[in-house]
Each structure stands twice: as C-alpha cells, then as structure tokens.
GROMACS .gro file of C-alpha atoms in nm:
model
   72
    1GLY     CA    1   0.027  -0.003   1.608
    2GLU     CA    2   0.226  -0.186   1.372
    3ALA     CA    3   0.515   0.077   1.345
    4GLU     CA    4   0.666  -0.032   1.676
    5PHE     CA    5   0.734  -0.379   1.512
    6ALA     CA    6   0.860  -0.277   1.157
    7PHE     CA    7   1.199  -0.361   1.229
    8ASP     CA    8   1.158  -0.698   1.381
    9ARG     CA    9   1.300  -0.960   1.184
   10PHE     CA   10   1.040  -1.148   0.969
   11ARG     CA   11   0.787  -0.917   1.025
   12GLN     CA   12   0.561  -0.794   0.745
   13GLY     CA   13   0.290  -0.516   0.750
   14ARG     CA   14  -0.078  -0.575   0.663
   15PRO     CA   15  -0.093  -0.655   0.275
   16SER     CA   16  -0.197  -0.400   0.030
   17PRO     CA   17  -0.505  -0.421  -0.180
   18TYR     CA   18  -0.292  -0.281  -0.456
   19ALA     CA   19   0.003  -0.520  -0.462
   20ALA     CA   20   0.069  -0.905  -0.451
   21PRO     CA   21   0.256  -1.025  -0.132
   22SER     CA   22   0.618  -1.088  -0.140
   23GLY     CA   23   0.933  -1.058   0.043
   24PHE     CA   24   1.069  -1.241   0.362
   25GLY     CA   25   1.031  -0.944   0.616
   26LEU     CA   26   1.390  -0.870   0.637
   27GLY     CA   27   1.421  -0.537   0.480
   28LEU     CA   28   1.374  -0.294   0.738
   29TYR     CA   29   1.548  -0.537   0.976
   30VAL     CA   30   1.870  -0.525   0.771
   31VAL     CA   31   1.834  -0.132   0.745
   32LYS     CA   32   1.785  -0.098   1.121
   33SER     CA   33   2.108  -0.317   1.174
   34TYR     CA   34   2.326  -0.159   0.930
   35VAL     CA   35   2.212   0.202   1.052
   36THR     CA   36   2.293   0.122   1.431
   37LEU     CA   37   2.594  -0.016   1.328
   38MET     CA   38   2.697   0.320   1.186
   39GLY     CA   39   2.581   0.480   1.505
   40GLY     CA   40   2.246   0.610   1.339
   41ALA     CA   41   1.885   0.548   1.447
   42VAL     CA   42   1.572   0.467   1.234
   43GLY     CA   43   1.212   0.516   1.315
   44ALA     CA   44   0.861   0.439   1.189
   45ARG     CA   45   0.511   0.596   1.231
   46ASN     CA   46   0.173   0.543   1.086
   47HIS     CA   47   0.079   0.801   0.807
   48PRO     CA   48  -0.258   0.958   0.925
   49GLU     CA   49  -0.390   0.938   0.563
   50GLY     CA   50  -0.266   0.556   0.537
   51GLY     CA   51   0.061   0.367   0.468
   52ALA     CA   52   0.396   0.448   0.679
   53GLU     CA   53   0.655   0.691   0.701
   54PHE     CA   54   1.007   0.596   0.793
   55ALA     CA   55   1.301   0.807   0.882
   56CYS     CA   56   1.662   0.755   0.916
   57ASP     CA   57   1.933   0.957   1.097
   58LEU     CA   58   2.305   0.902   1.032
   59PRO     CA   59   2.591   1.094   1.203
   60LEU     CA   60   2.810   1.301   0.939
   61GLU     CA   61   3.181   1.343   0.958
   62SER     CA   62   3.412   1.626   0.801
   63ALA     CA   63   3.558   1.523   0.473
   64GLY     CA   64   3.891   1.568   0.661
   65ARG     CA   65   3.848   1.358   0.951
   66ALA     CA   66   3.707   1.081   0.753
   67ALA     CA   67   4.006   1.082   0.500
   68ARG     CA   68   4.240   1.087   0.810
   69ALA     CA   69   4.085   0.782   0.948
   70SER     CA   70   4.045   0.556   0.642
   71PRO     CA   71   4.335   0.307   0.576
   72ARG     CA   72   4.503   0.406   0.237
   0.00000   0.00000   0.00000
C-alpha cells in the first residue's frame, strides 16, 4: 500500500475529497530524517476505517545524564 512510501521525498498521498491539494511532499520525509538522527524510528499504516496512522518512537535519557552530556 501507500504506507510503505509515505516517508519518501516528494511523495504525496491520494488527494482527499475534503481538502484542497497542497504541499510539496516533504513533511514526513523531514520527520523521518530528524527522528532517525535522534536514534528513533517512525512508522505508518493504513487505518482500517480510512486514512492513515503514524507512530514515532524516540529514545529517552534521564535528566541527569542529559545535563552531564550538554555543554554549558
């Protein structure tokens, strides 16, 4: 389905009958790029009742560890 290509650069989904077409097809590509740089993962799937669902998983650090790692 379309979900496997959702994060490709310049990819746009099928037009909605409820909204005017717009954009360049870069939004999800940018999301995936940043999330990947942060060590996370994104995913998409077709919703059984129509539309799409997206998920983003990011690793978390404890506040103490993050504070020690950040420059002052």
